[in-house]
Short mmCIF file of C-alpha atoms in Angstrom, two decimals:
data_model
loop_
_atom_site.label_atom_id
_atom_site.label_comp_id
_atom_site.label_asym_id
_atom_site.label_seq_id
_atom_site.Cartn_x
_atom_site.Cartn_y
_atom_site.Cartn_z
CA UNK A 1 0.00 0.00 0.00
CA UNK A 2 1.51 2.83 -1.06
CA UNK A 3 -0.93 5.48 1.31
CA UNK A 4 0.51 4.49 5.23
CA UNK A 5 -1.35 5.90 8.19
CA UNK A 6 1.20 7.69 10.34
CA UNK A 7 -0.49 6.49 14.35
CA UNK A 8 3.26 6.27 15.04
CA UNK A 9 4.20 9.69 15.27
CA UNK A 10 1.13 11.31 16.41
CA UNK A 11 0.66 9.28 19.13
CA UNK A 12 4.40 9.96 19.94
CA UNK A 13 3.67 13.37 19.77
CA UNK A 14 0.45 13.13 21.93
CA UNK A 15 2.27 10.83 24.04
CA UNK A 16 -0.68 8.77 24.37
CA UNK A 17 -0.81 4.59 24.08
CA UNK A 18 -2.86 2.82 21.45
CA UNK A 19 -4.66 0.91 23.59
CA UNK A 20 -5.89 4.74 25.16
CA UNK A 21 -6.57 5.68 21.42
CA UNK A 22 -8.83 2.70 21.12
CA UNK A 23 -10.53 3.45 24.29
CA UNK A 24 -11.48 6.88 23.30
CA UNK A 25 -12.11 6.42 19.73
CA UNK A 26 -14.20 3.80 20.13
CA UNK A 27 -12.42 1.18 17.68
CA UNK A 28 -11.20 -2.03 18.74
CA UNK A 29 -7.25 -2.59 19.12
CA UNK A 30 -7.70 -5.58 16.75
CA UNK A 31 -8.83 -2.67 13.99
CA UNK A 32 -6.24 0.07 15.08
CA UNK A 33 -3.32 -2.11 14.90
CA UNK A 34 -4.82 -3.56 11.18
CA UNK A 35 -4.84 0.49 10.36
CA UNK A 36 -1.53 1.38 12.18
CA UNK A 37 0.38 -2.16 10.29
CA UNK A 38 -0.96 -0.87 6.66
CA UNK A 39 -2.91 -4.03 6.81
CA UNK A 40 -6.14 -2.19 6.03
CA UNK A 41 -7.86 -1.93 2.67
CA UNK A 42 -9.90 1.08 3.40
CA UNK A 43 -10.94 3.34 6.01
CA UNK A 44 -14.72 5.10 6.95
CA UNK A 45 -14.76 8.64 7.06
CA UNK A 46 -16.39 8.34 10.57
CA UNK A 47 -12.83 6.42 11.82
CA UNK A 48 -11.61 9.35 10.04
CA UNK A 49 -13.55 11.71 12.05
CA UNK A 50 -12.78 10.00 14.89
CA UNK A 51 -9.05 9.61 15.04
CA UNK A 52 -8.52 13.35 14.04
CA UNK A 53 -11.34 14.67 17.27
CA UNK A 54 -9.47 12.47 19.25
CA UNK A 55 -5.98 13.30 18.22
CA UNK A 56 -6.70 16.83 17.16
CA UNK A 57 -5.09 17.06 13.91
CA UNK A 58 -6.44 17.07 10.00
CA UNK A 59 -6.44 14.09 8.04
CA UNK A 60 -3.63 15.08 5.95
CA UNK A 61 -1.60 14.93 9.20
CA UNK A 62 -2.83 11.17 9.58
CA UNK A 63 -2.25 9.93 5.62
CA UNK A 64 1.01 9.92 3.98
CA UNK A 65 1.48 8.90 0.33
CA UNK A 66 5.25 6.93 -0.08
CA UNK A 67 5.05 6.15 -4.12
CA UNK A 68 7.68 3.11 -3.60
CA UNK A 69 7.67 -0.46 -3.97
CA UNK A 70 8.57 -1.79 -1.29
CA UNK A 71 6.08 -2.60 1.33
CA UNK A 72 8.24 -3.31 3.96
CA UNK A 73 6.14 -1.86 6.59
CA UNK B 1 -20.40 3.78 16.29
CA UNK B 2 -18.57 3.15 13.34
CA UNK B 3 -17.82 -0.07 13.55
CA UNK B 4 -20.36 -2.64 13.92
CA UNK B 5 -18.51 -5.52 14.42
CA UNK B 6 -17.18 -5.66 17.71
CA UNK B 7 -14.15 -7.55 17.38
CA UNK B 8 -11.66 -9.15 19.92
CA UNK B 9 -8.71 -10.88 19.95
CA UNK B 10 -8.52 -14.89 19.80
CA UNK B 11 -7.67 -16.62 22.12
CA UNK B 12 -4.47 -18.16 20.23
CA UNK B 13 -3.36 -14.16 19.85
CA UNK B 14 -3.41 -13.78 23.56
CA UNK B 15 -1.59 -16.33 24.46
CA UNK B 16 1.79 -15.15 21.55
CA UNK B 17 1.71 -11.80 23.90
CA UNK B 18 2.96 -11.88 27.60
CA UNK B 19 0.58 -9.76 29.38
CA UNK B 20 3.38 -6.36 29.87
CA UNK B 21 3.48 -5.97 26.10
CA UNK B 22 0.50 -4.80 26.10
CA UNK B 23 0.66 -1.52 26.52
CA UNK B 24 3.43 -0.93 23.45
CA UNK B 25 3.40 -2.14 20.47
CA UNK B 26 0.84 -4.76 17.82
CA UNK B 27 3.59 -4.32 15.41
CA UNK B 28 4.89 -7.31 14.99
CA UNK B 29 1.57 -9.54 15.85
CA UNK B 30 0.07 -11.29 12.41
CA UNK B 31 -3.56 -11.00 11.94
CA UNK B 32 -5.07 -14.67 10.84
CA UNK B 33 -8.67 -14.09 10.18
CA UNK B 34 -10.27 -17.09 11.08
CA UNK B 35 -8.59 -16.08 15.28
CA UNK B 36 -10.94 -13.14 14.94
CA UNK B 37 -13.75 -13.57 17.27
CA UNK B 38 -16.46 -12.46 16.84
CA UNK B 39 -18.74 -11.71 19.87
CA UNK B 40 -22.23 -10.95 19.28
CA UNK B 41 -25.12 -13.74 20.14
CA UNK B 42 -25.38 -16.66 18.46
CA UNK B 43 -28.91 -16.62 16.88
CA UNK B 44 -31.36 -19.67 18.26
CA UNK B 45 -32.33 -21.02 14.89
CA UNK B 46 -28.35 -21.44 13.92
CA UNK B 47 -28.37 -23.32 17.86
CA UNK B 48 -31.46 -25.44 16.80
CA UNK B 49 -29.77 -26.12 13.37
CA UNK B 50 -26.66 -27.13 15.30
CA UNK B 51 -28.80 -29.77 17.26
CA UNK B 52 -30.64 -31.19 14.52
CA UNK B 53 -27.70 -31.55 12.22
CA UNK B 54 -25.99 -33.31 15.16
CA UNK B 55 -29.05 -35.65 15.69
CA UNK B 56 -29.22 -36.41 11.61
CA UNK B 57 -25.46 -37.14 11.96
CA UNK B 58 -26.27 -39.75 14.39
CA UNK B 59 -29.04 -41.10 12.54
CA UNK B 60 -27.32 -41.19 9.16
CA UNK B 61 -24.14 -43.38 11.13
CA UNK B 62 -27.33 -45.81 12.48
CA UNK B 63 -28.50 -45.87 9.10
CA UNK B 64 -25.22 -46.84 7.34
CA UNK B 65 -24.51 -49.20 10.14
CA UNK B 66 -28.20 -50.98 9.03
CA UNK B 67 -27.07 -50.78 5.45
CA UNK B 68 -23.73 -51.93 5.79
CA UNK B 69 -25.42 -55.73 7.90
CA UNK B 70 -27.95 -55.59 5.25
CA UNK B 71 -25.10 -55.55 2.55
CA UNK B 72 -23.28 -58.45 4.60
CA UNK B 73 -26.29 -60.24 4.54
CA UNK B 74 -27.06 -60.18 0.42
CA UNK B 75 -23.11 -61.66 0.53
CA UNK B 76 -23.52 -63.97 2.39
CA UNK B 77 -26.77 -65.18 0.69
CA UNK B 78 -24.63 -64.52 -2.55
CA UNK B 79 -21.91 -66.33 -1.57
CA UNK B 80 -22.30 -68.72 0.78
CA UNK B 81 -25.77 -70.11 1.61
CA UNK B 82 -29.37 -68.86 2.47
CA UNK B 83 -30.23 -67.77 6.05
CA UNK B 84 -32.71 -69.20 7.95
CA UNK B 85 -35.37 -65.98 7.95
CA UNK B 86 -34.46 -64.60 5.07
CA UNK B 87 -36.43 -66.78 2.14
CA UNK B 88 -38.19 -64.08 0.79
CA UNK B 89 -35.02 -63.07 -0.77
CA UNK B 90 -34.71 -66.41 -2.96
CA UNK B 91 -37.05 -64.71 -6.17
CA UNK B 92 -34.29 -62.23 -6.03
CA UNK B 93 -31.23 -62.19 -8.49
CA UNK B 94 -27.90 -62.78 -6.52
CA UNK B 95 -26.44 -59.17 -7.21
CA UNK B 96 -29.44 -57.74 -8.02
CA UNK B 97 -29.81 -57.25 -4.05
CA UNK B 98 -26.05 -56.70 -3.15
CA UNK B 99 -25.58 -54.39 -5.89
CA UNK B 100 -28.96 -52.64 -4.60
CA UNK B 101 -27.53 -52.65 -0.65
CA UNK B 102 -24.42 -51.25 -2.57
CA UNK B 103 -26.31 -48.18 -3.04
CA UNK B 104 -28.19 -47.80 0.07
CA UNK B 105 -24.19 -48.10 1.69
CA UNK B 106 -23.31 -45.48 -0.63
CA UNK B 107 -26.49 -43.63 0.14
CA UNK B 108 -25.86 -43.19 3.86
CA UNK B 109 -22.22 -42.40 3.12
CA UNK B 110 -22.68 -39.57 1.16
CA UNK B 111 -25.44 -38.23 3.74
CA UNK B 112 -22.54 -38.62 6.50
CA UNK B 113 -20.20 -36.68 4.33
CA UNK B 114 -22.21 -33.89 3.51
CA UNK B 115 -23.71 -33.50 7.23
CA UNK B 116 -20.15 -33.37 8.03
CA UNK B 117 -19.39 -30.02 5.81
CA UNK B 118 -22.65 -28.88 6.77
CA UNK B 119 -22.20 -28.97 10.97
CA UNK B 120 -18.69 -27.25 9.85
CA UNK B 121 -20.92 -24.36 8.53
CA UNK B 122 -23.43 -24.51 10.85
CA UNK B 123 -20.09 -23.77 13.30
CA UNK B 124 -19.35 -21.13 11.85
CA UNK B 125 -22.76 -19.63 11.97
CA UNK B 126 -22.46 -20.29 15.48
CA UNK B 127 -19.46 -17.67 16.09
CA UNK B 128 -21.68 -15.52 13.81
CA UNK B 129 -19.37 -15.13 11.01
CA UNK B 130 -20.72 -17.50 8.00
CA UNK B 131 -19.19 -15.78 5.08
CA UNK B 132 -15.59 -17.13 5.07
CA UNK B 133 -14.04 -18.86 2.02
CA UNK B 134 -13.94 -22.13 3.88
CA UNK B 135 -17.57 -22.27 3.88
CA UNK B 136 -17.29 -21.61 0.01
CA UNK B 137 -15.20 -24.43 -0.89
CA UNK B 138 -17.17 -26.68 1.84
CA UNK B 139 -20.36 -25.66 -0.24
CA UNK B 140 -18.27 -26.73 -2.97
CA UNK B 141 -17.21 -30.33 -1.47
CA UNK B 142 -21.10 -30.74 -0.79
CA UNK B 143 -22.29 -30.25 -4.21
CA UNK B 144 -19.53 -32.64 -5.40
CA UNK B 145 -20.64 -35.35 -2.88
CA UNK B 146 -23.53 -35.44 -4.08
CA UNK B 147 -23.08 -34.99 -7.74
CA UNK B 148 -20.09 -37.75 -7.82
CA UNK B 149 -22.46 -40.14 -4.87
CA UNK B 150 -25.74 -39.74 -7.41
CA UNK B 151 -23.28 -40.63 -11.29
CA UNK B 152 -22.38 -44.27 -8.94
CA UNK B 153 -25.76 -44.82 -7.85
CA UNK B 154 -27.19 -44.07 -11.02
CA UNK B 155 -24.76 -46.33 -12.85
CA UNK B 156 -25.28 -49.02 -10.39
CA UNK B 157 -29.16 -48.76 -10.71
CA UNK B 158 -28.47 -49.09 -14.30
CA UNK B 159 -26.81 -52.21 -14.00
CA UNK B 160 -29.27 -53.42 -12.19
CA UNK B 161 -31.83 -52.22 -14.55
CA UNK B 162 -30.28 -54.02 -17.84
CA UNK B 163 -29.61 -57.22 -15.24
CA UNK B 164 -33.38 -57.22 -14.68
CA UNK B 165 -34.60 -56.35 -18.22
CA UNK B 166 -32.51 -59.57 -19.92
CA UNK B 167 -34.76 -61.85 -17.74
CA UNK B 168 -38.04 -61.91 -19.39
CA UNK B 169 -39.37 -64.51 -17.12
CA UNK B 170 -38.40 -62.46 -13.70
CA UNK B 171 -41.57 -61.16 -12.26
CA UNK B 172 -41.36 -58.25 -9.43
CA UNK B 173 -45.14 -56.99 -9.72
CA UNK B 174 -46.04 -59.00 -7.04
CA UNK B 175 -42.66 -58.68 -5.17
CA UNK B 176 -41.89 -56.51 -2.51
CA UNK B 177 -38.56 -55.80 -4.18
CA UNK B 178 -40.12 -54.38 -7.05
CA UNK B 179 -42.25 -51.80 -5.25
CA UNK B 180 -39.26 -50.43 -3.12
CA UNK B 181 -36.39 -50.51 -6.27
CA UNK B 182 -39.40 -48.99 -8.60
CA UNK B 183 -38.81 -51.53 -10.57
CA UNK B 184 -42.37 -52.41 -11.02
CA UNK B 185 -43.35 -49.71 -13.16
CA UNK B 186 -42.14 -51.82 -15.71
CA UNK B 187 -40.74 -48.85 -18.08
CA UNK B 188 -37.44 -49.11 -19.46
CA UNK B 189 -35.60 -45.93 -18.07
CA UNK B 190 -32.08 -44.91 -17.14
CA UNK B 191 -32.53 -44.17 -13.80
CA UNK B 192 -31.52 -40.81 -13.62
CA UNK B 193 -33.24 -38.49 -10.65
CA UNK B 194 -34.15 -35.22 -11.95
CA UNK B 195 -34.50 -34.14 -8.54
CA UNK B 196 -31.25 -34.39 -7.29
CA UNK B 197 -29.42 -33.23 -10.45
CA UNK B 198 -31.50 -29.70 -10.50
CA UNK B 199 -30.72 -29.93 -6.54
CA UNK B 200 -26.91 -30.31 -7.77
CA UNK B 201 -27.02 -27.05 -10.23
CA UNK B 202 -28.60 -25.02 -6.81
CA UNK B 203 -25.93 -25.90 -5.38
CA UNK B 204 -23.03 -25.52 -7.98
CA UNK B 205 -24.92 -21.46 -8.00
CA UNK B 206 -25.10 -20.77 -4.33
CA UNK B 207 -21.58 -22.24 -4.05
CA UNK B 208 -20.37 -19.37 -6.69
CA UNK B 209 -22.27 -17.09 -5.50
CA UNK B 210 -21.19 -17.72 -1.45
CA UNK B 211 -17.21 -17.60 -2.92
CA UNK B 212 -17.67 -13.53 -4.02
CA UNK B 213 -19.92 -12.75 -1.07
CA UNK B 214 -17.09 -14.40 1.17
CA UNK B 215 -14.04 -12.51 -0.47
CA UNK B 216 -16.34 -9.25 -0.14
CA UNK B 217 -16.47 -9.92 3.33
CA UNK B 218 -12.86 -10.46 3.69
CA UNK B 219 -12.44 -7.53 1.88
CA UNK B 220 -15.05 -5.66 4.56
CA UNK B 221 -12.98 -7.11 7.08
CA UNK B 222 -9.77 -5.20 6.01
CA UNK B 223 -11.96 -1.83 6.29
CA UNK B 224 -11.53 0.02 9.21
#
């Protein structure tokens, strides 16, 4: 996948856990850690909505497009 | 909320983590979709299906049990001698009646097979997730059962049929045997069972069609 959901750094940045993400955005840590591995195909706009109340930023600060190849992560 | 499938970790996923890595990191941890649980009630009718499909398993191993001393019996009439009790067999050809307890063996057989695949399913109903590929390809395995099962029986029936048709002189119409094989009705047929054939193209359909509703659901599982 070549769009990756950066949970690493915000939640660095928030200094908050992503079990205490799940907790307040009301997703399962089964379904954050699918998002947060680039396992996921897709993504509703109300996760969307969620993770960017929660974490206070816009989605552009959550999505990051890498055009390589490799899909190491 | 957004998600309407509450889902928790398996079991088996528990147990990889030691209970202080908790906190950190799912990096590393592989998702295999069929650890997913699922938690949300079983419905009762997939719990009375469960039952029922339990008790027919039971009752098809009785009935292939009968089948299989009822076979034993038309060999050892065959082969070795008549048994006391069992006269009324004498009209009847030799392998006319093993061949014919050859099906009925066959018969129960392929009605343990398929309740097999079909308490698998009815499992998976159970944990409330039905629409996973396994179920696809065990739709798939039951429509094969029962197509391959029903091309043996019919060719077996046949033989039976051309066996009986070469005898001018045998007479079933006042015989038991004739009434139960349908042999009576004196036509010359190949005995093939429309029933179970257009039963086999249902299934061959629903089995496609269960294959792209489960990948859609894998694909729904991937969504976040």
């Amino acid at each position: 996948m070549a769009i990756r959901v950066n949970l690493d750094m915000i939640l660095l940045e928030k200094k908050m856990s992503l079990t205490e993400l799940a907790e307040r955005v009301g997703i399962t840590l089964a379904n954050l850690s699918i998002l947060k591995t680039g396992k996921a195909r897709a993504m509703r706009f109300t996760t969307l909505e969620a993770l960017c109340r929660e974490l206070e930023c816009q989605p552009a600060d959550l999505l990051i497009y890498e055009p390589d190849e490799d899909e190491a992560e | 909320m957004s998600n309407p499938m509450h889902i928790n970790y398996g079991r088996a996923l528990m147990s990889k983590k030691s209970k202080d890595m908790m906190d950190h990191d799912y990096d590393d941890f592989d998702l295999e979709m069929d650890e997913i649980e699922l938690d949300g009630q079983p419905l009762r009718s997939a719990m009375a299906l469960d039952i029922f499909l339990s008790f027919m398993s039971i009752l098809a191993w009785v009935w292939l049990a009968l089948m299989v001393v009822g076979m034993g019996i038309a060999l050892y009439i065959t082969m070795i001698g008549m048994i006391p009790g069992f006269e009324k067999l004498a009209d009847i050809p030799d392998n006319v009646i093993t061949i014919w307890t050859g099906v009925k063996v066959i018969g129960a057989i392929i009605a343990i097979l398929v309740l097999q695949e079909l308490r698998k399913i009815s499992k998976t109903l159970l944990r409330g997730d039905p629409f996973v590929p396994r179920n696809a390809s065990r739709l798939r395995r039951i429509w094969m059962t029962v197509a391959i099962g029903e091309a043996v029986r019919t060719a077996l029936m046949f033989m039976v049929m051309l066996y009986v048709w070469k005898l001018d002189d045998l007479n079933f119409a006042n015989s038991w045997f004739g009434d139960i094989t349908g042999l009576n009705s004196g036509s010359k047929e190949i005995p093939l069972r429309w029933e179970v054939w257009s039963m086999v193209l249902i299934l061959i359909v629903l089995a496609q069609v269960f294959r792209q509703g489960a990948a859609m659901r894998e694909q729904e599982k991937l969504t976040v």
